[in-house]
Amino acid sequence: MSRFNTNNLNRLGNQFNISISPDEDGYLGRECPVESCLGYFKITPGTGVKGPAPCHCPYCGHSGASSTFHTQEQIEYAKSVVFRQVTDALFKDMRSLEFDHKATGPFGIGLSLKVTQGTRHPIQYYREKELETHVICDDCTLRYAIYGVFGWCPDCGVHNSEQILAKNLELARKELALAESAEKELADHLIGDALENVVSAFDGFGREICHQKGAEIRFQSLPGACRKVQEQFGFDFADVLSPEQWDAVCRAFQKRHLLAHKMGVIDDDYVQRANDPGAVAGRKVRVAHDEVTLAITLVDALGRRLFAGLLPATT
Ligand SMILES: [Zn+2]
Ligand SMILES: [Zn+2]
């Protein structure tokens, strides 16, 4: 009779190390362990902070050991791999019990035991999800992907809003460069569009970082936003600009308002508030190339000031 041995099972040991491989784009899925968040995002192993570092959820900012950020699918996959290894080993071990005794003599009874394996335990394969915004962190070079646009870098924990603003301002600069070689009608359109993009980029950026601090502030009108930031956070983000520069950037924002809501036609409100001596109600507003170029530089400075005031780097 053969003896049952558990060599194969023993060989597995009691520690399993299942490696989770990145997807075809090099991304590894991650899931925030916080019950109320469970946000899904992806990172590229090998980029970002060198050596072991805690992982930050880009959505809620929770930080914890990297090993606590496995996705449910990865855990199910790992469990199924372990289960298969155990059941395969068990099967091999059970085969050591097999015997086949032929009948001997005229009245002997032959006995045999054959162990057969049915379907092997299925592996729960998974696919990482497609995400919406791909970012390479300016601070730590981590390559990561998130839903939406804004988020904290999973490696170094810096908020990406300043980087997203810079990227949008760069796109507006490119639009202005295109305008230089376009015929007048298209050039005017590109210049106006660049201005609108600058304002929406700053508005999106400002709202996001205020929201992170629990305040809802809009940034389409600069004097109002400046007052509210001062009331709620106690600093003046306009203090990086000279009074003339502040005037110029406020006027550019008011021109954007006319373009977006009044078909570019000057109204009384603009005449009263924009400090634009040539402005006549009922006429079309003029937006010059240089004016938008300047607005981009000023918005960039305001953005940095606001960011430093609200979400300063903690490290
Ligand atoms: Zn989270
Ligand atoms: Zn980073």
PDB file of N, CA, C and O and ligand atoms in Angstrom, residues 32 34 37-39 57 59-62, ligand 1:
ATOM      1  N   CYS A  32      -8.227  52.926  -3.299  1.00  0.00           N
ATOM      2  CA  CYS A  32      -8.154  53.520  -1.964  1.00  0.00           C
ATOM      3  C   CYS A  32      -8.870  52.616  -0.971  1.00  0.00           C
ATOM      4  O   CYS A  32      -9.993  52.192  -1.213  1.00  0.00           O
ATOM      5  N   VAL A  34     -10.065  53.402   1.891  1.00  0.00           N
ATOM      6  CA  VAL A  34     -11.062  54.094   2.715  1.00  0.00           C
ATOM      7  C   VAL A  34     -12.458  53.770   2.187  1.00  0.00           C
ATOM      8  O   VAL A  34     -12.749  54.001   1.012  1.00  0.00           O
ATOM      9  N   CYS A  37     -14.439  56.091   0.080  1.00  0.00           N
ATOM     10  CA  CYS A  37     -13.779  56.573  -1.140  1.00  0.00           C
ATOM     11  C   CYS A  37     -13.666  55.452  -2.174  1.00  0.00           C
ATOM     12  O   CYS A  37     -14.292  55.495  -3.216  1.00  0.00           O
ATOM     13  N   LEU A  38     -12.875  54.428  -1.873  1.00  0.00           N
ATOM     14  CA  LEU A  38     -12.618  53.295  -2.762  1.00  0.00           C
ATOM     15  C   LEU A  38     -12.236  53.752  -4.169  1.00  0.00           C
ATOM     16  O   LEU A  38     -12.520  53.080  -5.161  1.00  0.00           O
ATOM     17  N   GLY A  39     -11.606  54.935  -4.249  1.00  0.00           N
ATOM     18  CA  GLY A  39     -11.241  55.499  -5.553  1.00  0.00           C
ATOM     19  C   GLY A  39     -10.237  54.620  -6.295  1.00  0.00           C
ATOM     20  O   GLY A  39      -9.290  54.093  -5.709  1.00  0.00           O
ATOM     21  N   CYS A  57      -3.986  58.497  -1.788  1.00  0.00           N
ATOM     22  CA  CYS A  57      -5.144  58.419  -2.679  1.00  0.00           C
ATOM     23  C   CYS A  57      -5.270  59.763  -3.392  1.00  0.00           C
ATOM     24  O   CYS A  57      -5.318  60.799  -2.738  1.00  0.00           O
ATOM     25  N   TYR A  59      -7.753  61.016  -4.791  1.00  0.00           N
ATOM     26  CA  TYR A  59      -9.083  61.622  -4.643  1.00  0.00           C
ATOM     27  C   TYR A  59      -9.344  62.161  -3.237  1.00  0.00           C
ATOM     28  O   TYR A  59      -9.795  63.287  -3.082  1.00  0.00           O
ATOM     29  N   CYS A  60      -9.072  61.343  -2.200  1.00  0.00           N
ATOM     30  CA  CYS A  60      -9.419  61.811  -0.854  1.00  0.00           C
ATOM     31  C   CYS A  60      -8.172  62.184  -0.053  1.00  0.00           C
ATOM     32  O   CYS A  60      -8.286  62.702   1.047  1.00  0.00           O
ATOM     33  N   GLY A  61      -6.973  61.898  -0.590  1.00  0.00           N
ATOM     34  CA  GLY A  61      -5.746  62.286   0.091  1.00  0.00           C
ATOM     35  C   GLY A  61      -5.304  61.323   1.177  1.00  0.00           C
ATOM     36  O   GLY A  61      -4.250  61.526   1.785  1.00  0.00           O
ATOM     37  N   HIS A  62      -6.079  60.239   1.420  1.00  0.00           N
ATOM     38  CA  HIS A  62      -5.680  59.262   2.442  1.00  0.00           C
ATOM     39  C   HIS A  62      -4.295  58.710   2.108  1.00  0.00           C
ATOM     40  O   HIS A  62      -4.007  58.421   0.954  1.00  0.00           O
TER      41      HIS A  62
HETATM   42 ZN    ZN B   1      -9.437  57.802  -1.245  1.00  0.00          ZN
END
